[in-house]
Amino acid sequence: MTLPLTLVALGTVLGLFGLVGAWRGWLREAAALGGVLLAWLIVGLTGEGLIALLNRLYLIGQFIGQGGFDRPDPGELLRTLRARPLLTPAQAGWVTAGLFTALTALVYLVTHRLRARAPGLAGPLLGFGLGLLNGYLVSYVTLGQVAGLIGPGSGPLLQAHQVLERYLTGTVLLGVGLVLMTALLSTWRLSARGRRRSVSG
């Protein structure tokens, strides 16, 4: 796939995220934005540790299963098993990619239980914008993981990832600012309604 086609596909994905955000509403998408950021952080902090833990558990299981404690030279078996881990670096990438995908899906399922979108035009518009931001983050992380897994043939994907990376900081700050601004406006509207009710009462 060439870079232009990759960018078209990326734009389509972002558009779909935006439409889903407009349908779900800004509150759900704001919560999802925090969840996606948390999922990214979890994968970044625990990914390597998780792979190491799985390989260690596999090593222990294989060592016990092959009677390592009863062998005259258990060190030889350990060296052999360590040379054949459960997950190689290439396979580990698929595990971290799958972990991020699963966490992102869980975020969307959990946030969908929040209050439905408010009536009017502002809610869907804000939801569309936040949906685009969520799609941006998910695409950035996923493209980076997939490009690393494919290797030499991932040129267009890697270039698209670099395009997203160029504006990543500004996008995240924009998303956080949009969420804070929306929350402040909602709080102000609720307090204004409360004051009007108290005056009319």
XYZ file of C-alpha atoms in Angstrom:
201
model
C 0.000 0.000 0.000
C 1.414 3.381 -1.026
C 1.518 6.400 1.263
C -1.436 8.244 -0.403
C -3.646 5.169 -0.067
C -2.496 4.757 3.518
C -3.422 8.365 4.291
C -6.833 7.909 2.620
C -7.451 4.809 4.725
C -6.288 6.696 7.808
C -8.643 9.574 7.032
C -11.499 7.103 6.630
C -10.738 5.552 10.010
C -10.617 8.972 11.668
C -13.916 9.885 10.034
C -15.520 6.713 11.367
C -14.250 7.487 14.859
C -15.716 10.973 14.510
C -19.118 9.635 13.437
C -19.130 7.167 16.313
C -18.255 10.039 18.639
C -21.137 12.133 17.307
C -23.492 9.227 17.940
C -22.150 8.446 21.421
C -21.957 12.059 22.592
C -19.210 14.157 24.133
C -19.418 12.737 27.658
C -18.732 9.186 26.557
C -15.996 10.300 24.180
C -14.340 12.445 26.843
C -14.248 9.449 29.174
C -12.974 7.289 26.312
C -10.177 9.785 25.640
C -8.943 9.370 29.194
C -9.297 5.602 28.890
C -7.331 5.419 25.637
C -4.541 7.510 27.153
C -4.521 5.207 30.182
C -4.436 2.111 27.949
C -1.480 3.560 26.053
C 0.303 4.255 29.338
C -0.399 0.754 30.666
C 0.933 -0.908 27.518
C 3.998 1.318 27.502
C 4.821 0.678 31.156
C 3.884 -2.989 31.485
C 4.346 -4.395 27.978
C 7.960 -5.508 28.364
C 7.378 -6.679 31.918
C 4.382 -8.746 30.816
C 6.399 -10.425 28.067
C 9.228 -11.174 30.498
C 6.757 -12.644 32.998
C 5.127 -14.891 30.384
C 8.524 -16.116 29.193
C 9.637 -16.777 32.767
C 6.472 -18.726 33.601
C 6.896 -20.729 30.404
C 10.523 -21.433 31.302
C 9.572 -22.628 34.785
C 6.778 -24.813 33.440
C 8.994 -26.389 30.794
C 11.817 -26.923 33.266
C 9.539 -28.719 35.722
C 7.708 -30.613 32.982
C 10.949 -31.942 31.505
C 12.230 -33.083 34.894
C 14.862 -30.415 35.295
C 15.271 -30.968 39.027
C 16.042 -34.663 38.498
C 18.686 -34.138 35.822
C 22.371 -34.396 36.650
C 23.025 -31.092 34.833
C 19.906 -28.877 35.071
C 21.908 -25.884 33.851
C 22.133 -27.356 30.365
C 18.353 -27.684 30.168
C 17.948 -24.111 31.411
C 20.278 -22.798 28.724
C 18.373 -24.718 26.060
C 15.010 -23.434 27.259
C 16.240 -19.846 27.494
C 17.377 -20.046 23.884
C 13.801 -20.958 22.907
C 11.496 -18.536 24.759
C 7.749 -18.631 24.446
C 7.659 -15.181 22.869
C 10.419 -13.804 20.662
C 10.739 -10.002 20.293
C 8.708 -10.160 17.064
C 5.957 -12.211 18.686
C 5.995 -9.952 21.737
C 4.929 -7.065 19.525
C 1.732 -8.888 18.639
C 0.999 -9.421 22.323
C 1.374 -5.723 23.176
C -0.673 -4.760 20.107
C -3.380 -7.188 21.158
C -3.274 -5.861 24.713
C -3.768 -2.275 23.544
C -6.610 -3.327 21.235
C -8.332 -5.241 24.036
C -7.963 -2.356 26.492
C -9.304 0.123 23.927
C -12.317 -2.087 23.217
C -12.922 -2.388 26.963
C -12.743 1.400 27.319
C -15.431 1.877 24.682
C -17.658 -0.782 26.226
C -17.359 0.706 29.712
C -17.813 4.326 28.648
C -20.877 3.411 26.609
C -22.666 2.766 29.902
C -22.450 6.458 30.759
C -25.321 8.868 30.264
C -26.557 9.093 26.689
C -25.754 12.140 24.596
C -27.650 15.311 25.370
C -30.182 16.624 22.834
C -29.201 19.495 20.570
C -26.364 20.159 18.170
C -23.527 20.950 20.593
C -23.323 17.431 22.049
C -22.870 15.593 18.735
C -20.422 18.218 17.456
C -18.253 17.929 20.549
C -18.593 14.158 20.362
C -17.426 14.244 16.746
C -14.359 16.290 17.665
C -13.467 14.077 20.605
C -14.105 10.999 18.479
C -11.570 12.300 15.960
C -9.048 12.765 18.764
C -9.647 9.237 20.019
C -9.222 7.899 16.502
C -6.010 9.902 16.162
C -4.524 8.362 19.304
C -5.655 4.825 18.500
C -4.319 5.118 14.941
C -1.001 6.524 16.141
C -0.372 3.723 18.623
C -1.661 0.973 16.327
C 0.304 2.146 13.281
C 3.496 2.272 15.316
C 2.962 -1.253 16.606
C 1.999 -2.727 13.229
C 4.857 -0.988 11.405
C 7.302 -2.437 13.912
C 5.866 -5.922 13.406
C 5.840 -5.864 9.605
C 9.397 -4.568 9.383
C 10.957 -3.665 6.011
C 7.652 -3.665 4.118
C 6.022 -1.130 6.414
C 7.349 2.038 4.747
C 3.980 3.747 4.075
C 2.629 2.755 7.491
C 5.740 4.096 9.172
C 5.481 7.355 7.218
C 1.829 7.740 8.205
C 2.829 7.069 11.808
C 5.464 9.788 11.564
C 2.874 12.226 10.203
C 0.651 11.531 13.200
C 3.605 11.768 15.568
C 4.407 15.251 14.278
C 1.138 16.617 15.661
C 0.680 14.215 18.578
C 1.511 16.593 21.437
C -0.715 19.344 20.094
C -3.538 16.877 19.504
C -3.399 15.517 23.045
C -3.288 19.025 24.516
C -6.205 20.050 22.304
C -8.206 17.057 23.474
C -7.519 17.709 27.142
C -8.319 21.398 26.695
C -11.556 20.577 24.894
C -12.619 18.221 27.667
C -11.825 20.792 30.370
C -13.620 23.568 28.499
C -16.687 21.394 27.958
C -16.736 20.345 31.600
C -16.484 23.971 32.748
C -19.276 25.057 30.408
C -21.489 22.222 31.594
C -20.828 23.128 35.227
C -21.598 26.785 34.512
C -24.872 25.878 32.791
C -25.930 23.626 35.653
C -25.166 26.314 38.224
C -27.026 28.906 36.127
C -30.075 26.650 35.958
C -29.897 26.120 39.698
C -29.822 29.868 40.324
C -32.793 30.455 38.019
C -34.789 27.763 39.776
C -33.989 29.194 43.193
C -35.028 32.677 42.053
C -38.262 31.438 40.478
C -38.991 29.331 43.543
